[in-house]
Short mmCIF file of C-alpha atoms and ligand atoms in Angstrom, two decimals:
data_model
loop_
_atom_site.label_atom_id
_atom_site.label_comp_id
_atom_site.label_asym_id
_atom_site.label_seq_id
_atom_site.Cartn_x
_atom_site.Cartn_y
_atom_site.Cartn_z
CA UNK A 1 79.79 154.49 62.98
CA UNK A 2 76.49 156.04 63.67
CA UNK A 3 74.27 157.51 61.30
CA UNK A 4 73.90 156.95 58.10
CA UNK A 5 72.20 158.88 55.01
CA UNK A 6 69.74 156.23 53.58
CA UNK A 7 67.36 157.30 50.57
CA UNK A 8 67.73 160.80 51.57
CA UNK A 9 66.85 160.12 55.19
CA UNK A 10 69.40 160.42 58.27
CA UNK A 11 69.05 157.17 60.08
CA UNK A 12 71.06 154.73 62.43
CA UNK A 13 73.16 151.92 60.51
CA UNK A 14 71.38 149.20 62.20
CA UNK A 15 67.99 150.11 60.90
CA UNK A 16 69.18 150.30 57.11
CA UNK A 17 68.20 146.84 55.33
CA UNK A 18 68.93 146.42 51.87
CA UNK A 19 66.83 144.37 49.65
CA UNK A 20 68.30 140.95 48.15
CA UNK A 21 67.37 142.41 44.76
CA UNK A 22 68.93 145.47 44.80
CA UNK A 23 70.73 145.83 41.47
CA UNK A 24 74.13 147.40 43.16
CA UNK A 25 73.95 143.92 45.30
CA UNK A 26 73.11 141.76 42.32
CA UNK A 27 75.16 143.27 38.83
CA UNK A 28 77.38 146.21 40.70
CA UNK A 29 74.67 148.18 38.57
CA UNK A 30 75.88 151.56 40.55
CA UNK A 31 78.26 154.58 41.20
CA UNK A 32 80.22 155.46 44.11
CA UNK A 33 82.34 158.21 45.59
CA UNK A 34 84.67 158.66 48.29
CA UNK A 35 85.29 162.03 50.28
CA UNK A 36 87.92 163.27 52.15
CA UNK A 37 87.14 165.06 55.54
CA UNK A 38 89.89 167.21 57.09
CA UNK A 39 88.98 168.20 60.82
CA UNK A 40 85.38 167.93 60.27
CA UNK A 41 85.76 169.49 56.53
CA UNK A 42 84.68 168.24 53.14
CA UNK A 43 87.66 168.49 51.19
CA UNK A 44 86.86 168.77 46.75
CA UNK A 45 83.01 168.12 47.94
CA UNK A 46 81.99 169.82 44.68
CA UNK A 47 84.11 168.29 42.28
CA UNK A 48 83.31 164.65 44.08
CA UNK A 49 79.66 165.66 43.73
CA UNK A 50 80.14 166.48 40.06
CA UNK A 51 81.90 163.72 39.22
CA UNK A 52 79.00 161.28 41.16
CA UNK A 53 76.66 163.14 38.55
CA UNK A 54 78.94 162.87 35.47
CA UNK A 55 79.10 158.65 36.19
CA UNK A 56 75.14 158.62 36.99
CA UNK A 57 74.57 160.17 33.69
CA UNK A 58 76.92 157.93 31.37
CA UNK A 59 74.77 154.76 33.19
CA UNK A 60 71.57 156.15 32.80
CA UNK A 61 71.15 156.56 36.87
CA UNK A 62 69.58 159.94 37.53
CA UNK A 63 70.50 161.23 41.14
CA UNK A 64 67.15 162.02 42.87
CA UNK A 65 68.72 165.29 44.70
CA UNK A 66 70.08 168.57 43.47
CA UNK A 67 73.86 169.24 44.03
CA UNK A 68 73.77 171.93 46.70
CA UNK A 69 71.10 169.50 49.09
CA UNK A 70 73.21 166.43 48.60
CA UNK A 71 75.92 168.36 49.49
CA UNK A 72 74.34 169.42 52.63
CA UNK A 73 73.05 166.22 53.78
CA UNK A 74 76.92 165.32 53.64
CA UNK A 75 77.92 167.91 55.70
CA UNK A 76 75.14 167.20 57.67
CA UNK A 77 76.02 163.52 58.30
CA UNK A 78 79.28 164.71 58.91
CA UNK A 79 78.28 166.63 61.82
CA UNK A 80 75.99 163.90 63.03
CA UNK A 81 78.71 161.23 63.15
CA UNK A 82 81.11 163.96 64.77
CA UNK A 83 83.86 162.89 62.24
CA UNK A 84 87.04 164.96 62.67
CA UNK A 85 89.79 162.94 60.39
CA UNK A 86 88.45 159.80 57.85
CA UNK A 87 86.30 159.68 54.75
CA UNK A 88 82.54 159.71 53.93
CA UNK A 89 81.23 156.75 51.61
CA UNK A 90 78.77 156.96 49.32
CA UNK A 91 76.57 155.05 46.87
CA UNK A 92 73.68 154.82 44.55
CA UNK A 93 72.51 152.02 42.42
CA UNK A 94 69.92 151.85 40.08
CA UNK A 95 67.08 150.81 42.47
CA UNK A 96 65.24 147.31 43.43
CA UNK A 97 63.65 145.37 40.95
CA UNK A 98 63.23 141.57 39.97
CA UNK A 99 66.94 140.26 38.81
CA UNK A 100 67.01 140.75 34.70
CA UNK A 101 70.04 142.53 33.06
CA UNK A 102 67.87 145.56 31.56
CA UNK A 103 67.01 148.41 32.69
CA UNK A 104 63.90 148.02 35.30
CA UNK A 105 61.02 149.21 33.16
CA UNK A 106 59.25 151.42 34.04
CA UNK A 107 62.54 153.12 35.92
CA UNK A 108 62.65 152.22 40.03
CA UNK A 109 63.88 154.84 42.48
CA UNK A 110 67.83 154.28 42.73
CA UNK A 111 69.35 153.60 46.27
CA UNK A 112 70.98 156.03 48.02
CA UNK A 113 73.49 155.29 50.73
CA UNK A 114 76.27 156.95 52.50
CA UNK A 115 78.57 156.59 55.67
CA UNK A 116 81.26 157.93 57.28
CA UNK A 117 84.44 156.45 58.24
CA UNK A 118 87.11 157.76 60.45
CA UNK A 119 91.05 157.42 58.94
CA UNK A 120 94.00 159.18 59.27
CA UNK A 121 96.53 160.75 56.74
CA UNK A 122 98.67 157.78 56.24
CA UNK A 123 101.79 159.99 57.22
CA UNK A 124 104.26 157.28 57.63
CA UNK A 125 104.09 155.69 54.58
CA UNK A 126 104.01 159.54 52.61
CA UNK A 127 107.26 160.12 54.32
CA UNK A 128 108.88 156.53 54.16
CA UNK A 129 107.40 155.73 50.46
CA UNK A 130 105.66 152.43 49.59
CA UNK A 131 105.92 149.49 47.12
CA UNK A 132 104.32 149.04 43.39
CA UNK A 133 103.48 145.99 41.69
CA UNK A 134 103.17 146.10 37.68
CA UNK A 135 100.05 144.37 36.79
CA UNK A 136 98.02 143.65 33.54
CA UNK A 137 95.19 146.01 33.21
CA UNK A 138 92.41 143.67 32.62
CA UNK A 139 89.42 145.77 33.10
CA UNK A 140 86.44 146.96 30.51
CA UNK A 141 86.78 150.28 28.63
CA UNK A 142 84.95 152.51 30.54
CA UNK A 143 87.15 152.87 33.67
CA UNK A 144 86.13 156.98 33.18
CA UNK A 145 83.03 155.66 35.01
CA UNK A 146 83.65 155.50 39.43
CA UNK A 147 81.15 151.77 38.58
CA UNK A 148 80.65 150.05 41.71
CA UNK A 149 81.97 147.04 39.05
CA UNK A 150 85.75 146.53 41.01
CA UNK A 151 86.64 142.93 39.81
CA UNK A 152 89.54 143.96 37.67
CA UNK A 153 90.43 146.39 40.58
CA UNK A 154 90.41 144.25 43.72
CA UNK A 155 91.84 141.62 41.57
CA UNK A 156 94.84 143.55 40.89
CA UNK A 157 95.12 144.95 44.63
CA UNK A 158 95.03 141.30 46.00
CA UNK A 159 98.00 140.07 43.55
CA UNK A 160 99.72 143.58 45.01
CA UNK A 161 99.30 142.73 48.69
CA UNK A 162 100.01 139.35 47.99
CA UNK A 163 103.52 140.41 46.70
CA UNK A 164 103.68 142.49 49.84
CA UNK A 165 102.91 145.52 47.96
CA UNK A 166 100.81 148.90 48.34
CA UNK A 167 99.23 148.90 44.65
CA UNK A 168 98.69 147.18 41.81
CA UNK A 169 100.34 150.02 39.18
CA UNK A 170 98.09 148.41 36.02
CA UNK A 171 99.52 148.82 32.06
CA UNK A 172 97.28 147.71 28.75
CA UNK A 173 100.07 145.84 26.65
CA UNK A 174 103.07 148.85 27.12
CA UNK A 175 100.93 151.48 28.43
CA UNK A 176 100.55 152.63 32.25
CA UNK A 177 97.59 153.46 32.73
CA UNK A 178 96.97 153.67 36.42
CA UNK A 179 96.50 152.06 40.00
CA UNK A 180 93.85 149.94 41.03
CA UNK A 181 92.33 153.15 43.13
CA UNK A 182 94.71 155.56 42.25
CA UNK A 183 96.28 157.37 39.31
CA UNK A 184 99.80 156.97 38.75
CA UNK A 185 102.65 159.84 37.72
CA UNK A 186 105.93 159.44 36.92
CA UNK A 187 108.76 162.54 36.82
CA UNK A 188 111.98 161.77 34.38
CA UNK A 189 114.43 165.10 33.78
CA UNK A 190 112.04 167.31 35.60
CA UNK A 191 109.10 166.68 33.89
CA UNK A 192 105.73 165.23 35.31
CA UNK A 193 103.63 162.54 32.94
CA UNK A 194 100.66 160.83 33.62
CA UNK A 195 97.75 159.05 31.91
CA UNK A 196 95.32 161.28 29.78
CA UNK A 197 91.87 161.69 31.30
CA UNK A 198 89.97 159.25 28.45
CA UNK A 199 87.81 155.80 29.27
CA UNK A 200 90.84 153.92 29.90
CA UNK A 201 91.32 155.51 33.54
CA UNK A 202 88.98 157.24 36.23
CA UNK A 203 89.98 161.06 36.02
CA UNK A 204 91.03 161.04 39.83
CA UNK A 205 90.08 164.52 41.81
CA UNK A 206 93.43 164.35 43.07
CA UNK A 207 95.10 163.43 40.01
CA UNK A 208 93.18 166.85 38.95
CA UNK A 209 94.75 168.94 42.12
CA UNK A 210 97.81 167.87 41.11
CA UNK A 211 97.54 169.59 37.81
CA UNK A 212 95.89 172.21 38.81
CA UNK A 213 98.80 172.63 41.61
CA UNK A 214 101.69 172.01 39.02
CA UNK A 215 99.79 175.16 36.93
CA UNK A 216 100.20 177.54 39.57
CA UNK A 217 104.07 176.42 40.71
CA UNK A 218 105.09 176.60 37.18
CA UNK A 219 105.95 172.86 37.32
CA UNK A 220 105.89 171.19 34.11
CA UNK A 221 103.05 168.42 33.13
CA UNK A 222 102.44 166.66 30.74
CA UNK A 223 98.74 164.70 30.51
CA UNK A 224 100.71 161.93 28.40
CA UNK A 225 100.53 158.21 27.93
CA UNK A 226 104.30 156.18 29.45
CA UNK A 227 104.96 152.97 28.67
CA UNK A 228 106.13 150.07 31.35
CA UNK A 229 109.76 150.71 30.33
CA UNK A 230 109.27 154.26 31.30
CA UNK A 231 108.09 154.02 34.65
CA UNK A 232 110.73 151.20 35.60
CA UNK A 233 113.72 153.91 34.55
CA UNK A 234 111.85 157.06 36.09
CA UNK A 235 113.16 159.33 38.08
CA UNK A 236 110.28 159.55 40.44
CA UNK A 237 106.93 157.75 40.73
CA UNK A 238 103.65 158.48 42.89
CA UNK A 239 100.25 157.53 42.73
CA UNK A 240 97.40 160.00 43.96
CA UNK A 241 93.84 159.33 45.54
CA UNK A 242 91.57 160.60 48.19
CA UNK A 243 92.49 158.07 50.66
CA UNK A 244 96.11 158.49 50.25
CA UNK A 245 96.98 161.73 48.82
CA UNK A 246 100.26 161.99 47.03
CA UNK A 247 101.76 158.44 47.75
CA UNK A 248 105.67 158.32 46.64
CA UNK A 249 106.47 154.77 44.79
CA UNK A 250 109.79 154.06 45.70
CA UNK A 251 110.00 150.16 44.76
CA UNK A 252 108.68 148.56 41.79
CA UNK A 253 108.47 145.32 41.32
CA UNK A 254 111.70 144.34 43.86
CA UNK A 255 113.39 147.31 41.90
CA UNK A 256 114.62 150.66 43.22
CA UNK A 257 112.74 154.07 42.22
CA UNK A 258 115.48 156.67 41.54
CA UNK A 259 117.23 156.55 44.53
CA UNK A 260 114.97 154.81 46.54
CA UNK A 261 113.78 157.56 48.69
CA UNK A 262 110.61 159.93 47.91
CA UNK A 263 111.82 162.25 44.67
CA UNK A 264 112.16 165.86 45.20
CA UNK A 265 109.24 167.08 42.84
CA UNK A 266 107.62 164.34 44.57
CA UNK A 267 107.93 165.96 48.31
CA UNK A 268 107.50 169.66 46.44
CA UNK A 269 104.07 168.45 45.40
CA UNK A 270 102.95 166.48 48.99
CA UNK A 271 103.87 169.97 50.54
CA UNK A 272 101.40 172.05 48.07
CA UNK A 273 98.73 169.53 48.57
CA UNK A 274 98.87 170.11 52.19
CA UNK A 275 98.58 174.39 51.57
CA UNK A 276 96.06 173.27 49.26
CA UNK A 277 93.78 171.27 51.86
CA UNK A 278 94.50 173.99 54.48
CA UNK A 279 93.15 176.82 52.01
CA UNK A 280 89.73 174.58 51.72
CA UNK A 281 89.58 173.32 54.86
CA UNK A 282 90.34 176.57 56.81
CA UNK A 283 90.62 174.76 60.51
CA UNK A 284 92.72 172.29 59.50
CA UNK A 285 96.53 171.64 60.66
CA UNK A 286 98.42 169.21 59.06
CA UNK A 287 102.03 169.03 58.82
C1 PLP B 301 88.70 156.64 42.83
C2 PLP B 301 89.75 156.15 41.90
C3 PLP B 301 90.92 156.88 41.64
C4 PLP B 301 91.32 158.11 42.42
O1 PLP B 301 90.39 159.13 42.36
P1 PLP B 301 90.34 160.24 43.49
O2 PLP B 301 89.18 161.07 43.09
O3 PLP B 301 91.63 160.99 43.44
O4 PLP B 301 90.16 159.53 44.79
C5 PLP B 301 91.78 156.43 40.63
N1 PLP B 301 91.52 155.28 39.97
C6 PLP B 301 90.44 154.54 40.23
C7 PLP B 301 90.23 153.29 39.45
C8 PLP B 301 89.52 154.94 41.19
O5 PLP B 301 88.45 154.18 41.45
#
């Protein structure tokens, strides 16, 4: 849709060309974000930006704008595109430079890209609930990095949709550790667990709402490991993300979630999100 943000420079799509050797295009040798805009509103912009600089630094990719002007060049393309509801893509990879697996010596200018997208709240499926598949985690050990590297992830999604299912909910051996673009939470006797934020999952911004949300309503957390055998007898299960917010998990694997409805704590928390997004997003009315 429209413009684009390419190296820094606000152009149409159709005039962006990326090069064949582009290291993102060749080895996945990037970082990516994705941001949720509200009625025209960047919602978490500054912790998405953050977290774009915290991945660029553990891969050696040093962003080539300061956090305030890429943050204004989003808002900016925002504006441009006239995007009311949907999501703004971005990207940077280490840069163009004949195909070897180090590091382009001496260091190439990365390459910047980002987009906008419209999508709705997917309300239905918030209310209604959706279906998990259990999947082996088979990815590297530095999932604390947003890589543009997604084998292991769309690999999982794919055997999820296949099964007719929402997401892939991924476990190392007997440990959860989280969806293929999500985080996952479970809730047994009142009490909310989910994944520690180490290399074996990507420290979601909503996973980080959540907690910060749970903090304020006195609702208790727990930033915990569960094993598979946990989340199948939980009382309640949801995965978060940008896209889809707080996404109840009322099947897994053909079995029943509590009883097989969104959870209480579950609803409690999809309502504070909401007051949350309309205290950021001060235009915004969502139900
Ligand atoms: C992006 C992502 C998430 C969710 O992060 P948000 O910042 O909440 O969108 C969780 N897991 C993985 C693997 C991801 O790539």
């Amino acid at each position: 849709m429209g413009k684009v943000i390419f190296n820094g420079e606000l152009v149409e799509r159709e005039n962006v060309k990326v090069d064949i050797e582009d290291r993102g295009y060749q080895f996945g040798d990037g970082i990516y974000e994705v941001i949720r805009v509200y009625n025209g509103e960047l919602f978490t912009k500054k912790e998405h930006v953050q977290r774009l600089y915290e991945s660029g630094e553990k891969i050696g990719i040093k962003i080539p704008y300061e956090k305030d002007v890429l943050c204004k060049k989003l808002e900016e393309l925002v504006q441009e595109n006239h995007l009311e509801t949907g999501i703004i893509y971005l990207q940077i990879s280490r840069g163009v430079s004949p195909r070897q697996h180090g590091y382009p010596t001496p260091e190439v200018e990365p390459t910047f890209v980002a987009y906008t997208k419209p999508m709705d709240r997917p309300e239905d499926l918030m209310k209604s609930g959706a279906k998990g598949l259990l999947v082996e985690d088979i990815r590297w050990l530095r999932c604390d990095i947003k890589s543009l590297n997604l084998l292991g992830n769309i690999m999982a999604k794919q055997k999820a949709a296949e099964s007719g299912c929402f997401e892939a909910i991924q476990h190392r051996g007997e440990t959860v550790t989280e969806g293929s673009s999500s985080n996952v939470f479970i809730v047994k006797d009142g009490i909310l667990k989910t994944h520690p934020a180490v290399n074996l999952i990507l420290n979601g911004i909503t996973r980080q709402v959540i907690l910060r949300i749970c903090k304020h309503n006195q609702i208790p957390v727990k930033e915990e490991s569960f094993t598979v055998d946990d989340i199948k007898t939980a009382d309640e299960i949801f995965i978060s993300s940008t896209t889809s917010e707080i996404m109840p998990i009322i099947q897994l694997d053909g079995s029943v979630i509590g009883n097989g409805e969104p959870g209480e704590i579950t609803k409690k928390l999809q309502k504070l999100f909401v007051e949350e997004i309309q205290k950021e997003c001060k235009n915004v009315v969502l139900q």
